[in-house]
PDB file of C-alpha atoms in Angstrom:
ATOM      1  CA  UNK A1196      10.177   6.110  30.040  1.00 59.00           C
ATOM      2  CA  UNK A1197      12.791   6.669  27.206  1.00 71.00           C
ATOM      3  CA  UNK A1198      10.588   7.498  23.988  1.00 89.00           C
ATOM      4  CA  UNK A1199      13.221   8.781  21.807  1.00 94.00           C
ATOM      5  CA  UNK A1200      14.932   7.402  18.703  1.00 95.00           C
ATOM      6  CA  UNK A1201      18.116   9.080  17.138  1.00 95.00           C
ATOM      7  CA  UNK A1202      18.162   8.685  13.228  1.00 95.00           C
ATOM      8  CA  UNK A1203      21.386   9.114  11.677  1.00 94.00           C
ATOM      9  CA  UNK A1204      20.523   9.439   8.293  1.00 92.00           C
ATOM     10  CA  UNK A1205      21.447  12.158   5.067  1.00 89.00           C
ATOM     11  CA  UNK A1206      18.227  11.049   3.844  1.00 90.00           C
ATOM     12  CA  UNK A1207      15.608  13.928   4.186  1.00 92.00           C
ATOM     13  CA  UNK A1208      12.788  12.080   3.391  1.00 91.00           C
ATOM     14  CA  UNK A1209      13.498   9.438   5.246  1.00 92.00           C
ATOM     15  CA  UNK A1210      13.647  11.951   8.257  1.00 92.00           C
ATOM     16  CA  UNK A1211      10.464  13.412   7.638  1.00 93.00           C
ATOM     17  CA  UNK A1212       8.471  10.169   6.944  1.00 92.00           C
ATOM     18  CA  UNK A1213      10.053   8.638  10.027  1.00 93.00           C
ATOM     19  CA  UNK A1214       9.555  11.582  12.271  1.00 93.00           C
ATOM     20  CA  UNK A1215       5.927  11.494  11.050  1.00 93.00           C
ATOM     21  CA  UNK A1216       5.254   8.097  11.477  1.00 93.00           C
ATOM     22  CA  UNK A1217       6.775   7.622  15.414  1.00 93.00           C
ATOM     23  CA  UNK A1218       5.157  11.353  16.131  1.00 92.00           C
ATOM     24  CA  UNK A1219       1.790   9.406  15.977  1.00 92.00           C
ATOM     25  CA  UNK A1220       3.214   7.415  18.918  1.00 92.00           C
ATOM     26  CA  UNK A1221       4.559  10.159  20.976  1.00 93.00           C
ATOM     27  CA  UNK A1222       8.011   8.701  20.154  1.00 93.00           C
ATOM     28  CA  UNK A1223      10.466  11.629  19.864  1.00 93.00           C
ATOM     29  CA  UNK A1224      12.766  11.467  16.577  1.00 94.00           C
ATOM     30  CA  UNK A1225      15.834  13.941  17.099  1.00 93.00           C
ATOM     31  CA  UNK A1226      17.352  13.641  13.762  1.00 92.00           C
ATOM     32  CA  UNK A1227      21.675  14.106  12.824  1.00 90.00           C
ATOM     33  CA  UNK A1228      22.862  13.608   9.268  1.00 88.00           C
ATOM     34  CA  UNK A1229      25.943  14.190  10.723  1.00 90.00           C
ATOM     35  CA  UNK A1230      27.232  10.947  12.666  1.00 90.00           C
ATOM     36  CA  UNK A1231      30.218  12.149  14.807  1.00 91.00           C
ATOM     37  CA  UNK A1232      27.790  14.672  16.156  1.00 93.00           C
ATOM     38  CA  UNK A1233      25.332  12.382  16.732  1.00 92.00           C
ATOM     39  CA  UNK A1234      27.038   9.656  18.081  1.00 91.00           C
ATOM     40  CA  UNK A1235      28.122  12.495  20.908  1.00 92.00           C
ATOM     41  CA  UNK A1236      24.536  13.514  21.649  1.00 90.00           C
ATOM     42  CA  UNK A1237      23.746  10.017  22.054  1.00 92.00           C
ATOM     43  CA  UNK A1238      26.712   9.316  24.304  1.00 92.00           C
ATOM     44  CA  UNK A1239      25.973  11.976  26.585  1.00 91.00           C
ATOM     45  CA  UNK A1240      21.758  10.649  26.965  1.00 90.00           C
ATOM     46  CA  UNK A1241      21.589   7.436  25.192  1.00 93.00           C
ATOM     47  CA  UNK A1242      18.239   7.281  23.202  1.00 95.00           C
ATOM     48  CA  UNK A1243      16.042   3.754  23.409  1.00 95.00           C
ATOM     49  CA  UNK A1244      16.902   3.242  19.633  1.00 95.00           C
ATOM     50  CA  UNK A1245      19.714   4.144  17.425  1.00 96.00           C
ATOM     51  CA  UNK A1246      18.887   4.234  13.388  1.00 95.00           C
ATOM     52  CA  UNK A1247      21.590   4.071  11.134  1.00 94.00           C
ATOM     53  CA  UNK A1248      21.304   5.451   7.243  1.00 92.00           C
ATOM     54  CA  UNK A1249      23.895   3.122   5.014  1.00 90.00           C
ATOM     55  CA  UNK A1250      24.323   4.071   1.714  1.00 84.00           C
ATOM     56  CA  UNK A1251      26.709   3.540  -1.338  1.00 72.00           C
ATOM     57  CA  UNK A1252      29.346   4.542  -2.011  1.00 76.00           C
ATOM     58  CA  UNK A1253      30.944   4.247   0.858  1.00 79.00           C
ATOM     59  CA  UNK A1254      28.662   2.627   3.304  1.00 80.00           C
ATOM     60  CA  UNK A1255      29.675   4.779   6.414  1.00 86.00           C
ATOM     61  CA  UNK A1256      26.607   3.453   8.008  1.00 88.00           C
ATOM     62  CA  UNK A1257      28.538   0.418   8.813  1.00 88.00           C
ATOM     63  CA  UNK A1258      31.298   2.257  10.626  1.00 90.00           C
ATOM     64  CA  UNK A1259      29.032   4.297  12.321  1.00 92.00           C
ATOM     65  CA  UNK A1260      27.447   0.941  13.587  1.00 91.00           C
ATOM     66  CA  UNK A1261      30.471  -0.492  14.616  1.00 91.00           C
ATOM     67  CA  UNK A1262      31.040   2.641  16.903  1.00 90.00           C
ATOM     68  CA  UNK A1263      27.572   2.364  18.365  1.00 90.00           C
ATOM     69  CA  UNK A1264      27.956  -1.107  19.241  1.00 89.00           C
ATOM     70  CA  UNK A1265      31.276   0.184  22.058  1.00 83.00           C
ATOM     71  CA  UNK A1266      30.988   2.208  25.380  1.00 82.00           C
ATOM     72  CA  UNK A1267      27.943   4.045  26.694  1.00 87.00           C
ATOM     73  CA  UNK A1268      25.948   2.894  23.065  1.00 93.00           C
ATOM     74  CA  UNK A1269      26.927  -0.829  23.268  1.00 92.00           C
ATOM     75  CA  UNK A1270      23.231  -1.697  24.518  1.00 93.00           C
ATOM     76  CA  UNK A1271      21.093   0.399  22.503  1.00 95.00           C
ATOM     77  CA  UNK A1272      19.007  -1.069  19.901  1.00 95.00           C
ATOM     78  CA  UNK A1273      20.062  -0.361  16.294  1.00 95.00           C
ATOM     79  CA  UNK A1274      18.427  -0.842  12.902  1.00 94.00           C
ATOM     80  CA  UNK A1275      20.029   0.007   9.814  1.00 93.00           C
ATOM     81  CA  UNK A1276      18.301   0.891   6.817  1.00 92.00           C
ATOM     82  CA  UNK A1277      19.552   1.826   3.301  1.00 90.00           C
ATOM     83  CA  UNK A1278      18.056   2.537  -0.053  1.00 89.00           C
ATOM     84  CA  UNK A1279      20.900   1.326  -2.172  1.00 88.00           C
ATOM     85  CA  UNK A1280      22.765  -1.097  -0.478  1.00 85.00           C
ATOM     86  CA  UNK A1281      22.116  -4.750  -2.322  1.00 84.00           C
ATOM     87  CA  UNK A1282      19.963  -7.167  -0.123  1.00 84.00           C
ATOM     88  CA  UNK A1283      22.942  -9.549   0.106  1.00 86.00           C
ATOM     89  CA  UNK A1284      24.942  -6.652   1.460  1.00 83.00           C
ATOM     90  CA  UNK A1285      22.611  -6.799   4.623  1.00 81.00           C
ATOM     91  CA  UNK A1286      22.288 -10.504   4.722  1.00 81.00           C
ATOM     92  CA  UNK A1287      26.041 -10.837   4.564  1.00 85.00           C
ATOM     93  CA  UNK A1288      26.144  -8.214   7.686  1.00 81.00           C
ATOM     94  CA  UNK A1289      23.068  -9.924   9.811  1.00 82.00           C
ATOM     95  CA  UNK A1290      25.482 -13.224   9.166  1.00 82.00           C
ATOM     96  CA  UNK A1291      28.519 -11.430  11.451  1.00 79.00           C
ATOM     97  CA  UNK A1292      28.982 -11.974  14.890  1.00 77.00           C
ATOM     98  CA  UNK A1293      28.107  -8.310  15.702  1.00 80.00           C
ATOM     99  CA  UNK A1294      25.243  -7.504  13.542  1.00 86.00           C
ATOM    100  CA  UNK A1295      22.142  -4.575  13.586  1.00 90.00           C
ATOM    101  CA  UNK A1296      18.952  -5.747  15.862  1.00 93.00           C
ATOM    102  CA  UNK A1297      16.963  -5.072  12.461  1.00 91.00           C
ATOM    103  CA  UNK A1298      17.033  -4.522   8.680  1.00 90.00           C
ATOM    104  CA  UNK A1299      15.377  -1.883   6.777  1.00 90.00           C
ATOM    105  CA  UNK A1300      15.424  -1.576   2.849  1.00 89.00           C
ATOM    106  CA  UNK A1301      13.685   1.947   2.586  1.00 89.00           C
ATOM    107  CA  UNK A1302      13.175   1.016  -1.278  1.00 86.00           C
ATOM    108  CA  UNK A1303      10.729  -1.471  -0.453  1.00 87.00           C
ATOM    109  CA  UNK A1304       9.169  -1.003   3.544  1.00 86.00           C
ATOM    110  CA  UNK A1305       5.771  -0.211   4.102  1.00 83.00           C
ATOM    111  CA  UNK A1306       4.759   2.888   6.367  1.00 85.00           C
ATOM    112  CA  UNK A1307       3.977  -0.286   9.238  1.00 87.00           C
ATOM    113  CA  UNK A1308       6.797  -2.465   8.744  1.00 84.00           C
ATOM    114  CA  UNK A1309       9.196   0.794   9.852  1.00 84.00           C
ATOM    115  CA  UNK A1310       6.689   1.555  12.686  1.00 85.00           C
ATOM    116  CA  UNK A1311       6.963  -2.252  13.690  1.00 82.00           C
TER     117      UNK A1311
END
């Protein structure tokens, strides 16, 4: 069974809480800030869940989404999460056609709603 998540994220606390959290669940967390790099690792053995760090300014979570959601990826679970993208940012994006499977806002999750 497929236990591992990719986190795409520049965020290193983020990493480290996430990491910590899924570690309790044997869930393996291979971590890439950077997401061309990533999104080749993931390619080439497709974790069970991709997530995606979107910040301001220039929200290149989004695009990185957008390549997830084509080829080998297309399939694989993705949550985005952000600590300064505006609320109605995300609720705009869950609104498109092709949005995330989830929604995090790291500024105001709890330790079990990211496990969850």
């Amino acid at each position: 069974m497929n236990r591992r998540v990719l986190l795409i994220d520049l965020d290193p606390a983020f990493r480290d809480t996430l990491t910590r959290l899924l570690n309790r669940y044997r869930v393996v967390v291979m971590t890439e800030p950077d997401a061309e790099r990533a999104l080749g690792l993931a390619t080439a053995d497709p974790p069970s869940l991709i997530v995606i760090g979107v910040d301001e300014p220039d929200k290149a979570g989004f695009r990185v989404f957008q390549k997830c959601r084509k080829g080998a990826l297309a399939k694989v679970p993705v949550i985005l999460v952000t600590s300064t993208v505006a609320p109605d940012a995300f609720a705009k994006h869950r609104g498109l056609k092709i949005h995330a499977d989830e929604y995090i806002d790291k500024r105001t999750a709890l330790d079990d709603e990211v496990v969850a």
